[in-house]
PDB file of C-alpha atoms in Angstrom:
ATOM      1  CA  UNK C   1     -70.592-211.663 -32.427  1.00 49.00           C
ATOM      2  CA  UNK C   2     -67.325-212.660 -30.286  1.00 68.00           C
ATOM      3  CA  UNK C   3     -67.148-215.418 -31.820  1.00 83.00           C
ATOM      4  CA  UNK C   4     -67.073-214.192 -35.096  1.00 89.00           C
ATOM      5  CA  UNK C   5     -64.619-211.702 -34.302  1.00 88.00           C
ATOM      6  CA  UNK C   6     -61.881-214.911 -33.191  1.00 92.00           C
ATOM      7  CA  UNK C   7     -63.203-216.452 -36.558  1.00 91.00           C
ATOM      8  CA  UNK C   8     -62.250-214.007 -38.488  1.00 93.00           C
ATOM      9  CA  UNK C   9     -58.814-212.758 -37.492  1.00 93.00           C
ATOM     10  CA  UNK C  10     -55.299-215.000 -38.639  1.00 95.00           C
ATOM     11  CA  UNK C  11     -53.042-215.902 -36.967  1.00 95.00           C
ATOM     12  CA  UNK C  12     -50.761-213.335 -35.842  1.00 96.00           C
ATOM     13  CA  UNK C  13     -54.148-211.166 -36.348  1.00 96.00           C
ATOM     14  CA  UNK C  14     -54.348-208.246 -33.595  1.00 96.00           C
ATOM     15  CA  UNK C  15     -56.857-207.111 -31.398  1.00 94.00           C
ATOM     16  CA  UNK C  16     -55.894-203.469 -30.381  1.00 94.00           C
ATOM     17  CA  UNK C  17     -57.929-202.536 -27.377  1.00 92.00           C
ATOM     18  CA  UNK C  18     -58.771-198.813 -27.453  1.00 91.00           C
ATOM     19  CA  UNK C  19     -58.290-198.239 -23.776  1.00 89.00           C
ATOM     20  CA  UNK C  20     -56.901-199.995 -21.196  1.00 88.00           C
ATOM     21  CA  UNK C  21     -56.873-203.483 -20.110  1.00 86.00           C
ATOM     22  CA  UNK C  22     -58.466-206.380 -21.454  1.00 87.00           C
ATOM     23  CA  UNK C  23     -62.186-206.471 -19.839  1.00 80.00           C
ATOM     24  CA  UNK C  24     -64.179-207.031 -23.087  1.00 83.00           C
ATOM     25  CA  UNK C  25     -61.017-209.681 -24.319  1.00 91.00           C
ATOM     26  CA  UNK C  26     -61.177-213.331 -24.234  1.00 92.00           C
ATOM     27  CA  UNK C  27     -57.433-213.557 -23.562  1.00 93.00           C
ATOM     28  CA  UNK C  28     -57.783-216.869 -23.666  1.00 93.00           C
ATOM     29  CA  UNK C  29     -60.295-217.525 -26.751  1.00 93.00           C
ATOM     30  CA  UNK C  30     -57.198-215.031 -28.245  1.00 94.00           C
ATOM     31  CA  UNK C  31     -54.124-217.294 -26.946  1.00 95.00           C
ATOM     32  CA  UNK C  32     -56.193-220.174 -28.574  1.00 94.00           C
ATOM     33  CA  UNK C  33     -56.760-218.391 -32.022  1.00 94.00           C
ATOM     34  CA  UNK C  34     -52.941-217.416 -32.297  1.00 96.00           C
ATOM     35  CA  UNK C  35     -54.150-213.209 -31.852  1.00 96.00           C
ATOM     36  CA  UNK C  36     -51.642-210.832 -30.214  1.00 96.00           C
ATOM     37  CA  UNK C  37     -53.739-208.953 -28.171  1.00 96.00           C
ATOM     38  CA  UNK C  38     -52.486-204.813 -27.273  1.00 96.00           C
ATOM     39  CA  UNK C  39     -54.104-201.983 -25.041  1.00 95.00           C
ATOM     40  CA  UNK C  40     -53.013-197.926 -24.553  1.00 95.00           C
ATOM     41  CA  UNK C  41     -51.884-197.898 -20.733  1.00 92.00           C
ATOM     42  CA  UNK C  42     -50.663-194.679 -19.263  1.00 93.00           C
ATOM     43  CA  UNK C  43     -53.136-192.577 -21.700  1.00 95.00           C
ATOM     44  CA  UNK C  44     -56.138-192.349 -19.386  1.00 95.00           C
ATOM     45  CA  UNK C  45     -54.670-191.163 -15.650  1.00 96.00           C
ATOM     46  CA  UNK C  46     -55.487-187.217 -15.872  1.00 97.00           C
ATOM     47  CA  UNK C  47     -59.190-187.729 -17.568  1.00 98.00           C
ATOM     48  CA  UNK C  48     -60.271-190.406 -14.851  1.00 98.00           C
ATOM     49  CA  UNK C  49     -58.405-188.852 -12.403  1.00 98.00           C
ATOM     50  CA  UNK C  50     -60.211-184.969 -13.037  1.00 98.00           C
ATOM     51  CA  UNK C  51     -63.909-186.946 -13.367  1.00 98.00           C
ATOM     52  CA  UNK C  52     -63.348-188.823 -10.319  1.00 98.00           C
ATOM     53  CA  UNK C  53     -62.722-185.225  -8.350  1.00 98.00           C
ATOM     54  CA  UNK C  54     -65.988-183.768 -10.551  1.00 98.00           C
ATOM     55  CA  UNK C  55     -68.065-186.616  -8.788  1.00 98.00           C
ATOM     56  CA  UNK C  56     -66.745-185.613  -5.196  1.00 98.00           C
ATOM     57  CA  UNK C  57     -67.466-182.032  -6.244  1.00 98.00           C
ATOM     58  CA  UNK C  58     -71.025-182.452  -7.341  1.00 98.00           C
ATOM     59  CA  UNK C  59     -71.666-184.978  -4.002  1.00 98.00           C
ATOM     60  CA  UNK C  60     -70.183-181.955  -1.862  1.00 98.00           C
ATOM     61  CA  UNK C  61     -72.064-179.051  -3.627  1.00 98.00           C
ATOM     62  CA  UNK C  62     -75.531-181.125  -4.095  1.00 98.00           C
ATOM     63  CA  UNK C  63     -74.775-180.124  -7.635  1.00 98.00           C
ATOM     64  CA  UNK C  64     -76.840-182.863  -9.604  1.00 97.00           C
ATOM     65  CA  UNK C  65     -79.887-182.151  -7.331  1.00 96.00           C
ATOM     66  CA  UNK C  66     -79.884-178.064  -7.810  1.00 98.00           C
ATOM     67  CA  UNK C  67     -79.394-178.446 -11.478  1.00 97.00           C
ATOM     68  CA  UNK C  68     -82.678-180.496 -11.712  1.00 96.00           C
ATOM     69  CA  UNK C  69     -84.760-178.813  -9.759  1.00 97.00           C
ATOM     70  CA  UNK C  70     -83.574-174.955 -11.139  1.00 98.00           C
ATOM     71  CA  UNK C  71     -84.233-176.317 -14.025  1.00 97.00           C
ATOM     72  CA  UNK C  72     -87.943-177.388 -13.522  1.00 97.00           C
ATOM     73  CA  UNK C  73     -88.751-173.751 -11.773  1.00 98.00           C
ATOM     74  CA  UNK C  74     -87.636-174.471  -8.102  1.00 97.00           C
ATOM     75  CA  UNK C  75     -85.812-172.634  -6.202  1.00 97.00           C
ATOM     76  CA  UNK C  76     -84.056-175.376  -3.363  1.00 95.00           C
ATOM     77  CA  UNK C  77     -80.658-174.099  -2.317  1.00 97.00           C
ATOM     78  CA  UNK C  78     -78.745-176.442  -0.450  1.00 97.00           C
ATOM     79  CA  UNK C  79     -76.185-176.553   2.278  1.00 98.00           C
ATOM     80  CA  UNK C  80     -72.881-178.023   1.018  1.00 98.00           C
ATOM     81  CA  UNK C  81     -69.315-178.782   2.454  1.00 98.00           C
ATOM     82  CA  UNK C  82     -65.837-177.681   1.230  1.00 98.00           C
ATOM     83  CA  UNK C  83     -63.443-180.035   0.693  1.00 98.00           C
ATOM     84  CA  UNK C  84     -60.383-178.363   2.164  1.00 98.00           C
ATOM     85  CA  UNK C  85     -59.432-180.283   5.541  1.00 98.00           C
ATOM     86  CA  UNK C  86     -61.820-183.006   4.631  1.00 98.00           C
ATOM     87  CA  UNK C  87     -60.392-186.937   4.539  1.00 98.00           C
ATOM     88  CA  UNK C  88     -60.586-188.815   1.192  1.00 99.00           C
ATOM     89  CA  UNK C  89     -59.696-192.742   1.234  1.00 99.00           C
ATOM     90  CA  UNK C  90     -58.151-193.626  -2.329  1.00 98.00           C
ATOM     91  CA  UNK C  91     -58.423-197.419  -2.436  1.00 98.00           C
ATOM     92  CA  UNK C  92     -55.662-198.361  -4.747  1.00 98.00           C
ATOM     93  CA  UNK C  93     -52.706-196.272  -5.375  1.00 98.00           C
ATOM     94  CA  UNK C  94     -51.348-196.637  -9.015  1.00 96.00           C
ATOM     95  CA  UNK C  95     -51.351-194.163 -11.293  1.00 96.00           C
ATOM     96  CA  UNK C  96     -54.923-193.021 -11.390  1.00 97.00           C
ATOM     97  CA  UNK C  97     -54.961-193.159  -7.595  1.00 98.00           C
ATOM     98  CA  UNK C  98     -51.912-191.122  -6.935  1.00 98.00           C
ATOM     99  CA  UNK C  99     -53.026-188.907  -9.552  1.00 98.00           C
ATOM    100  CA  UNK C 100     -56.143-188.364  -7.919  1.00 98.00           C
ATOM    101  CA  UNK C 101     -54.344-187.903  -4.204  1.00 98.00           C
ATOM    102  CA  UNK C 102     -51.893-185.098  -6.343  1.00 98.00           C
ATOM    103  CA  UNK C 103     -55.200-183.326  -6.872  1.00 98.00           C
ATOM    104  CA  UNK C 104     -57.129-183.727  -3.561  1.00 98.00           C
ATOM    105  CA  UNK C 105     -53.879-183.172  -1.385  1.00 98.00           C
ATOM    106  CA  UNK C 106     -52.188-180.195  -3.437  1.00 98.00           C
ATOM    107  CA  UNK C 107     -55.174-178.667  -5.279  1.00 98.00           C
ATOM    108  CA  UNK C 108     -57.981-178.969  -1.991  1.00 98.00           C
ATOM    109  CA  UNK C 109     -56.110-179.702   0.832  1.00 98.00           C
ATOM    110  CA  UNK C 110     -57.502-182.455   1.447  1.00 98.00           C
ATOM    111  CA  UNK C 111     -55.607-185.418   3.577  1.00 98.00           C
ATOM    112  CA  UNK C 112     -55.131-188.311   1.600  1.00 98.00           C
ATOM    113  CA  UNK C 113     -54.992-191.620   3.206  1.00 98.00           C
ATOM    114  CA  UNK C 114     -53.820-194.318   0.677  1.00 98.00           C
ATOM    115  CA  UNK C 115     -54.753-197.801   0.719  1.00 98.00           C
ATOM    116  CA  UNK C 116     -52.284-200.491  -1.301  1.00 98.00           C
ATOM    117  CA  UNK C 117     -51.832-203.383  -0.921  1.00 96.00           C
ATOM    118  CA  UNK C 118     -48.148-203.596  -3.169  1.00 96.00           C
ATOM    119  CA  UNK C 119     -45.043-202.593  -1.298  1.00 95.00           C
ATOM    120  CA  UNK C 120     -44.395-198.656  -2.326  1.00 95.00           C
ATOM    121  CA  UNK C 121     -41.791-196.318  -1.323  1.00 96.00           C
ATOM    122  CA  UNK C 122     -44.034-194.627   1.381  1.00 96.00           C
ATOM    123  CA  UNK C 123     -42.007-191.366   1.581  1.00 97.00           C
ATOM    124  CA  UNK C 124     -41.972-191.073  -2.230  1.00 97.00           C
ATOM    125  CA  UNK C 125     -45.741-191.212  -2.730  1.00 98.00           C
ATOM    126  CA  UNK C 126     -46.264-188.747   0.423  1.00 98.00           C
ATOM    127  CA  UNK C 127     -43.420-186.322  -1.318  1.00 98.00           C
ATOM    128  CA  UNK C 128     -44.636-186.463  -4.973  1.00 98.00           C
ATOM    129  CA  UNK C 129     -48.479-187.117  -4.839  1.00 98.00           C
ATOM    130  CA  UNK C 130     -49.592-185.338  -1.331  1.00 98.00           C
ATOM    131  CA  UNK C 131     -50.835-188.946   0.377  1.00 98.00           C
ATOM    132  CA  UNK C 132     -50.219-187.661   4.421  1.00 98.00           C
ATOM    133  CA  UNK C 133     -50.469-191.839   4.900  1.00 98.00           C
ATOM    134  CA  UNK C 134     -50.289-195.114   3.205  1.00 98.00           C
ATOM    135  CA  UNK C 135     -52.088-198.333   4.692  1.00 98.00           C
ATOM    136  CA  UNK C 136     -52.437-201.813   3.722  1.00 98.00           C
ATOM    137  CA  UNK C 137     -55.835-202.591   5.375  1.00 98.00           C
ATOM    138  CA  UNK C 138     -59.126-201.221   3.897  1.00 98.00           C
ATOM    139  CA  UNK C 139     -60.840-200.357   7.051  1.00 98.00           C
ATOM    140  CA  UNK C 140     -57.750-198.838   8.413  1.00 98.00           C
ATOM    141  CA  UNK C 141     -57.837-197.179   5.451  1.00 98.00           C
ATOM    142  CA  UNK C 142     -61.357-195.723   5.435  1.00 98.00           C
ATOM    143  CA  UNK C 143     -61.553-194.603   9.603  1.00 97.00           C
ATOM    144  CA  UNK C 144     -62.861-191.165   9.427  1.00 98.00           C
ATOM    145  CA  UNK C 145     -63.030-190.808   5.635  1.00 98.00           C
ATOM    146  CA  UNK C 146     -65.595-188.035   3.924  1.00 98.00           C
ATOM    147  CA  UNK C 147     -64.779-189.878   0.772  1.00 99.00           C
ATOM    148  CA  UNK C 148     -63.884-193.296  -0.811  1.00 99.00           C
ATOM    149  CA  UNK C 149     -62.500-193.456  -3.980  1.00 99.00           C
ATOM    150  CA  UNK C 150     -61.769-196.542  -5.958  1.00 98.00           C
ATOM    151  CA  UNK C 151     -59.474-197.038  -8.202  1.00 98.00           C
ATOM    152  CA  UNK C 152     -58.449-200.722  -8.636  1.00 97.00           C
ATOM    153  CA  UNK C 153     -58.239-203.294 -11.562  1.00 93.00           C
ATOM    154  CA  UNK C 154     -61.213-205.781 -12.096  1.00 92.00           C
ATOM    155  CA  UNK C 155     -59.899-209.321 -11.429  1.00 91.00           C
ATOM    156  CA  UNK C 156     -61.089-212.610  -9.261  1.00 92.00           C
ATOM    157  CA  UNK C 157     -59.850-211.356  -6.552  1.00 96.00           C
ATOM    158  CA  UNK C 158     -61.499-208.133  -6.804  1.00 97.00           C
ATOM    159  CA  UNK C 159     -64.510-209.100  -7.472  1.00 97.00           C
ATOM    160  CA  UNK C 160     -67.198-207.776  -5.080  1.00 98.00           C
ATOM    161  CA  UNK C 161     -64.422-206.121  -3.271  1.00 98.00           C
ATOM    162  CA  UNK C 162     -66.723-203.175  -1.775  1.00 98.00           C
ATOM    163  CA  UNK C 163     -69.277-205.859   0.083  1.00 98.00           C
ATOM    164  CA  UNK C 164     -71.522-205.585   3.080  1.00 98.00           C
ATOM    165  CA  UNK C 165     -68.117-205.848   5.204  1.00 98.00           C
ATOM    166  CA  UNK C 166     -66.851-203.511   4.168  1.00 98.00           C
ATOM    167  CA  UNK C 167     -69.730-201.162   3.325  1.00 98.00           C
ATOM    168  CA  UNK C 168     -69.705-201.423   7.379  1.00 98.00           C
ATOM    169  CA  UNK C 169     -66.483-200.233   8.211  1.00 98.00           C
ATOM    170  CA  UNK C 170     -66.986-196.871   5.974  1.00 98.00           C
ATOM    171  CA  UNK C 171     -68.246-194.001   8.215  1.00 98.00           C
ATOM    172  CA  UNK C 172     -71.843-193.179   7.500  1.00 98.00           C
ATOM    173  CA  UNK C 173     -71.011-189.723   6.816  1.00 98.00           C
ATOM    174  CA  UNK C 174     -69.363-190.719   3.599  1.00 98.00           C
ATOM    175  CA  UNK C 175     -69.608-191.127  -0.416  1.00 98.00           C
ATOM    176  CA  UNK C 176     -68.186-194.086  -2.232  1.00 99.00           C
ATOM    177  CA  UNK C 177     -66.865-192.429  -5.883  1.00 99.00           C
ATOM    178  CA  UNK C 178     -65.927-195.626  -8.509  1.00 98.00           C
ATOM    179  CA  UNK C 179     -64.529-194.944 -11.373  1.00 98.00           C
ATOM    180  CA  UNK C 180     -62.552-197.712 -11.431  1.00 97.00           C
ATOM    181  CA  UNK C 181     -64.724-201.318 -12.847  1.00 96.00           C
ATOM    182  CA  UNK C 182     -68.069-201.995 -11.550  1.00 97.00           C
ATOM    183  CA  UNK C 183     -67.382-205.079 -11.073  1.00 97.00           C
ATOM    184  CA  UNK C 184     -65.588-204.791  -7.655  1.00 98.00           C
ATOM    185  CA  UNK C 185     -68.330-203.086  -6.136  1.00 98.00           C
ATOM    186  CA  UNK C 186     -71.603-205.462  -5.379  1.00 98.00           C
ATOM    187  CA  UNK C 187     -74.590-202.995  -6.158  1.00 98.00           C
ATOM    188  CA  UNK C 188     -77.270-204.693  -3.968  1.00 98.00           C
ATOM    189  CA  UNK C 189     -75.304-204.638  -0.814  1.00 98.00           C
ATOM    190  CA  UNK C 190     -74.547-200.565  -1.973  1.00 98.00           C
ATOM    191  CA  UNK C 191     -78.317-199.762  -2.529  1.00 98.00           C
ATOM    192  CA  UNK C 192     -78.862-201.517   1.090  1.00 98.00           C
ATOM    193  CA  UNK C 193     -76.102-199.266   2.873  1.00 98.00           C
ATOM    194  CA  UNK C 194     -77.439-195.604   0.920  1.00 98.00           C
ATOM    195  CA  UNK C 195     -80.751-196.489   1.445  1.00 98.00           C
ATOM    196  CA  UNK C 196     -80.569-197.536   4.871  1.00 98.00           C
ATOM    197  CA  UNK C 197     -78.637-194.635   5.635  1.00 98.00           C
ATOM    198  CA  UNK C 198     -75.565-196.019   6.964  1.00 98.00           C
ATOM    199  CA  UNK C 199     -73.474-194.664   3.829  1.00 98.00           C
ATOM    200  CA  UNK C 200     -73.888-191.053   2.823  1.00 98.00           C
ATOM    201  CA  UNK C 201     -74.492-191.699  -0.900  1.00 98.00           C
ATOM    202  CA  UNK C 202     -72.244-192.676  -4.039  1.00 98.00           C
ATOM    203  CA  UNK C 203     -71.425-191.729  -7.612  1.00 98.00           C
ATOM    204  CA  UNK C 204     -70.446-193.924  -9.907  1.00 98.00           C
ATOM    205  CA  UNK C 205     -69.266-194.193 -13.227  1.00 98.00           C
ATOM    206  CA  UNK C 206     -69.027-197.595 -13.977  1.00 98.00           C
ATOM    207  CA  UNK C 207     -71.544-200.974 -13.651  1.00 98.00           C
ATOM    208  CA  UNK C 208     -71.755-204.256 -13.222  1.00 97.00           C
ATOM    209  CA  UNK C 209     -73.479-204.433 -16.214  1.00 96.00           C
ATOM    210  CA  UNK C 210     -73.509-201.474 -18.628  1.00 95.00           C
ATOM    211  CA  UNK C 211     -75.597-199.901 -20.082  1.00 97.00           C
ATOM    212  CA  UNK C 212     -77.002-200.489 -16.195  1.00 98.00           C
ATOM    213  CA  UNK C 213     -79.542-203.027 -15.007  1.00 98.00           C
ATOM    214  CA  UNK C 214     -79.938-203.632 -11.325  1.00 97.00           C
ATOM    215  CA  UNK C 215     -78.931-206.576 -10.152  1.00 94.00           C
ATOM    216  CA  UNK C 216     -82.120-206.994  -8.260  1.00 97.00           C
ATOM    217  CA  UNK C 217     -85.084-205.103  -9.680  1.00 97.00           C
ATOM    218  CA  UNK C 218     -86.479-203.652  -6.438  1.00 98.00           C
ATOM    219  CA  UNK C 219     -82.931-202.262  -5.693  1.00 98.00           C
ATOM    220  CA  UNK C 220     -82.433-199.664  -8.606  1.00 98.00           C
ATOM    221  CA  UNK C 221     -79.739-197.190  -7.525  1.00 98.00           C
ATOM    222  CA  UNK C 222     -81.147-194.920  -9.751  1.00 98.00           C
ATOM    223  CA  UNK C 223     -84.538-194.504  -7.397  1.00 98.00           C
ATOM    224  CA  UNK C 224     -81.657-193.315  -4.575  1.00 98.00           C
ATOM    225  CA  UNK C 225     -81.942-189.355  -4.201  1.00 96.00           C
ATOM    226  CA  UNK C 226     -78.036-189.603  -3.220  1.00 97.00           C
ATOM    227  CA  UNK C 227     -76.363-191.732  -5.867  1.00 98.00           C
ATOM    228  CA  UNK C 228     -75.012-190.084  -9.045  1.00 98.00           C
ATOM    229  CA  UNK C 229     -74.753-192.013 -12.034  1.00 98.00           C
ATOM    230  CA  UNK C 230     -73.077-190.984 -15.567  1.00 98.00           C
ATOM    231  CA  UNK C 231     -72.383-193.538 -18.234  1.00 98.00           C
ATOM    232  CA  UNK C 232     -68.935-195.030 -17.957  1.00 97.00           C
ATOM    233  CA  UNK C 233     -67.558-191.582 -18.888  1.00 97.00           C
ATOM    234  CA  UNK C 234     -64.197-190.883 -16.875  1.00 97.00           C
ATOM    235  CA  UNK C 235     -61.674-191.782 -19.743  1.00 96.00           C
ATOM    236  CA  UNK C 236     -63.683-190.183 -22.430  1.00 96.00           C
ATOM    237  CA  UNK C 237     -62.093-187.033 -23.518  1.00 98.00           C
ATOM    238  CA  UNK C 238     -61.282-185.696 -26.433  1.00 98.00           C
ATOM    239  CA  UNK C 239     -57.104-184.881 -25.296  1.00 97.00           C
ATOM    240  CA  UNK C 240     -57.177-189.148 -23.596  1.00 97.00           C
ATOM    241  CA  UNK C 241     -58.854-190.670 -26.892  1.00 96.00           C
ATOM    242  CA  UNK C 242     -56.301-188.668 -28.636  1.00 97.00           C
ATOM    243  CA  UNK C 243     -53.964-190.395 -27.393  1.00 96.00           C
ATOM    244  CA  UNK C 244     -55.266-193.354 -26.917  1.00 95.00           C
ATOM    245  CA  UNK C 245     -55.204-193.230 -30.665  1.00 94.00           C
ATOM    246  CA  UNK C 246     -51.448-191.931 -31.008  1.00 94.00           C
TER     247      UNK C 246
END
């Protein structure tokens, strides 16, 4: 089918991505063909940014886990946390990121440690989007956290970026959140951390491969109590494909 789809464009054809980025593109299979190749960026911050503070939400408040079993007759009320006071790591800190630090700092009180690796005005993102520190180093980064969000692009050199290294500096106390790519986080080494118990749990939005298989059969996240899993959903709303269509 991709190959048809190069086939059958001209030159000078277009290939409008409806989102952002270029993750189901050949850029390169395009450059060849002659194709001019677009995406909608700056469109998607607020949706991805609200789901990603849903997920921490239903992690704190068991929410997934009441909802199934009031449903089925039980009965199970269970302990949660607040969030206010609580530490949140956002790993990456471009627009989704800060958006998601505007939310967790002003709208929780949450402190918001920041994790970039790009040279920011520090003062600027602690005055306009509530980050109480910004850090290069991951680990640094994630010392204390009650929650890991991530929130950077999909390239080489992120691939696998959430490994068994790092999955080892992350307290065990706390939940990963990705709604970023699934690529950058390597699921088998995140099944071994939940279901060892040395991470809390995780909810994720996005997959390696999607709709999701498990990399390894016998490692299904979704046979982990703890993990929360909705289908690649953080950007789909009706306001963000409005104007991703605008």
């Amino acid at each position: 089918y991709a190959d048809a789809l190069y086939e059958a464009l001209p030159g000078g054809g277009v290939l409008a991505r409806f989102g952002v980025g270029y993750d189901n593109i050949n850029l390169a299979r395009a450059t060849e063909k002659g194709l001019l190749c677009t995406n909608t960026p700056g469109v998607l911050e607020d949706s991805v940014a609200e789901m990603t503070i849903a997920l921490i939400l239903s992690a704190a408040r068991h929410v997934p886990e009441m909802n199934e079993s009031t449903r089925k007759g039980g009965w199970t009320p269970r302990k949660g946390m607040e969030l206010r006071g609580k530490r949140i790591a956002v790993i990456g800190c471009g627009q989704i990121g800060c958006s998601v630090a505007r939310i967790a700092s002003a709208g929780f009180g949450m402190e918001v440690i920041g994790c970039e690796i790009s040279d920011v005005d520090t003062e600027k993102m602690k005055r306009e989007h509530g980050f109480s520190l910004l850090v290069k180093d991951f680990a640094e980064a994630v010392n204390l956290a009650d929650f890991v969000t991530l929130h950077i692009p999909s390239i080489p050199a992120t691939h696998h970026f959430i490994n068994t290294r790092r999955l080892e500096t992350i307290p065990r106390k706390a939940w990963l959140i990705n709604t970023s790519r699934g690529t950058v986080a390597d699921e088998t080494a995140l099944y071994d951390a939940i279901e060892s118990g040395s991470l809390s749990g995780a909810a994720l939005d996005v997959f390696e491969t999607e709709p999701y298989v498990p990399a390894e059969p016998e490692k299904d996240l979704r046979k982990l109590p703890n993990v929360i899993l909705v289908p690649h959903v953080s950007s789909y709303t009706e306001d963000a494909c409005r104007r991703i269509a605008d």
